[in-house]
Amino acid sequence: MPTIDSILRHAINPFDPATFKPGNFWYESQNPTLHVESIHVEPLQAIATLLSQVEQDHLESRLVYARV
């Protein structure tokens, strides 16, 4: 799966008159290789692991998520 940075580098900037491509975004066929399923895969996996642990041990837990 490509990274978001690589997708953004190849994307056309709709606000740049030099690279603007006229058309209707909603009706264009999309390149499936540029599809990003989730940008938060690692944090979601960590949260799922923690919730599984809480489900097993039945102890009260707190989850603090801070964006860095």
mmCIF file of C-alpha atoms in Angstrom:
data_model
loop_
_atom_site.group_PDB
_atom_site.id
_atom_site.type_symbol
_atom_site.label_atom_id
_atom_site.label_comp_id
_atom_site.label_asym_id
_atom_site.label_seq_id
_atom_site.Cartn_x
_atom_site.Cartn_y
_atom_site.Cartn_z
ATOM 1 C CA MET A 1 0.000 0.000 0.000
ATOM 2 C CA PRO A 2 1.505 3.390 -0.945
ATOM 3 C CA THR A 3 2.172 6.004 1.704
ATOM 4 C CA ILE A 4 0.133 9.187 1.938
ATOM 5 C CA ASP A 5 3.241 11.233 1.116
ATOM 6 C CA SER A 6 3.753 9.388 -2.170
ATOM 7 C CA ILE A 7 0.090 9.835 -3.089
ATOM 8 C CA LEU A 8 0.218 13.561 -2.352
ATOM 9 C CA ARG A 9 3.372 13.997 -4.441
ATOM 10 C CA HIS A 10 1.634 12.517 -7.478
ATOM 11 C CA ALA A 11 -1.717 14.210 -6.945
ATOM 12 C CA ILE A 12 -2.793 17.195 -8.993
ATOM 13 C CA ASN A 13 -3.243 20.371 -6.972
ATOM 14 C CA PRO A 14 -6.728 21.700 -7.820
ATOM 15 C CA PHE A 15 -5.736 25.184 -6.632
ATOM 16 C CA ASP A 16 -2.633 25.478 -8.853
ATOM 17 C CA PRO A 17 -3.590 26.996 -12.233
ATOM 18 C CA ALA A 18 -0.503 25.438 -13.879
ATOM 19 C CA THR A 19 -1.465 21.857 -12.978
ATOM 20 C CA PHE A 20 -5.235 22.218 -12.734
ATOM 21 C CA LYS A 21 -7.079 19.405 -14.504
ATOM 22 C CA PRO A 22 -10.687 20.235 -15.377
ATOM 23 C CA GLY A 23 -13.298 17.566 -14.782
ATOM 24 C CA ASN A 24 -15.692 16.173 -12.240
ATOM 25 C CA PHE A 25 -13.908 14.322 -9.448
ATOM 26 C CA TRP A 26 -16.962 12.272 -8.536
ATOM 27 C CA TYR A 27 -17.359 10.763 -11.995
ATOM 28 C CA GLU A 28 -13.688 10.070 -12.737
ATOM 29 C CA SER A 29 -12.419 6.522 -12.424
ATOM 30 C CA GLN A 30 -9.988 6.253 -9.522
ATOM 31 C CA ASN A 31 -6.672 4.402 -9.549
ATOM 32 C CA PRO A 32 -7.103 1.528 -7.043
ATOM 33 C CA THR A 33 -3.346 1.382 -6.325
ATOM 34 C CA LEU A 34 -3.598 4.849 -4.757
ATOM 35 C CA HIS A 35 -6.282 3.780 -2.261
ATOM 36 C CA VAL A 36 -5.378 4.335 1.403
ATOM 37 C CA GLU A 37 -7.371 2.156 3.777
ATOM 38 C CA SER A 38 -6.387 3.920 6.977
ATOM 39 C CA ILE A 39 -3.765 6.393 8.109
ATOM 40 C CA HIS A 40 -4.119 5.314 11.732
ATOM 41 C CA VAL A 41 -3.379 1.595 11.447
ATOM 42 C CA GLU A 42 -0.780 1.405 14.234
ATOM 43 C CA PRO A 43 -2.764 3.343 16.884
ATOM 44 C CA LEU A 44 -5.919 1.362 16.098
ATOM 45 C CA GLN A 45 -4.042 -1.917 16.465
ATOM 46 C CA ALA A 46 -2.624 -0.788 19.813
ATOM 47 C CA ILE A 47 -6.090 0.227 21.024
ATOM 48 C CA ALA A 48 -7.577 -3.100 19.892
ATOM 49 C CA THR A 49 -4.848 -4.962 21.791
ATOM 50 C CA LEU A 50 -5.518 -2.928 24.932
ATOM 51 C CA LEU A 51 -9.276 -3.494 24.693
ATOM 52 C CA SER A 52 -8.728 -7.239 24.299
ATOM 53 C CA GLN A 53 -6.593 -7.215 27.430
ATOM 54 C CA VAL A 54 -9.248 -5.276 29.373
ATOM 55 C CA GLU A 55 -11.893 -7.720 28.164
ATOM 56 C CA GLN A 56 -9.856 -10.642 29.513
ATOM 57 C CA ASP A 57 -8.752 -9.276 32.894
ATOM 58 C CA HIS A 58 -11.897 -7.179 33.643
ATOM 59 C CA LEU A 59 -9.795 -4.465 35.304
ATOM 60 C CA GLU A 60 -10.604 -0.795 34.988
ATOM 61 C CA SER A 61 -8.307 0.888 32.488
ATOM 62 C CA ARG A 62 -7.889 4.290 30.918
ATOM 63 C CA LEU A 63 -6.703 5.022 27.440
ATOM 64 C CA VAL A 64 -5.100 8.393 26.740
ATOM 65 C CA TYR A 65 -4.446 9.200 23.112
ATOM 66 C CA ALA A 66 -2.220 12.164 22.320
ATOM 67 C CA ARG A 67 -1.355 13.270 18.821
ATOM 68 C CA VAL A 68 2.314 14.081 18.468
#
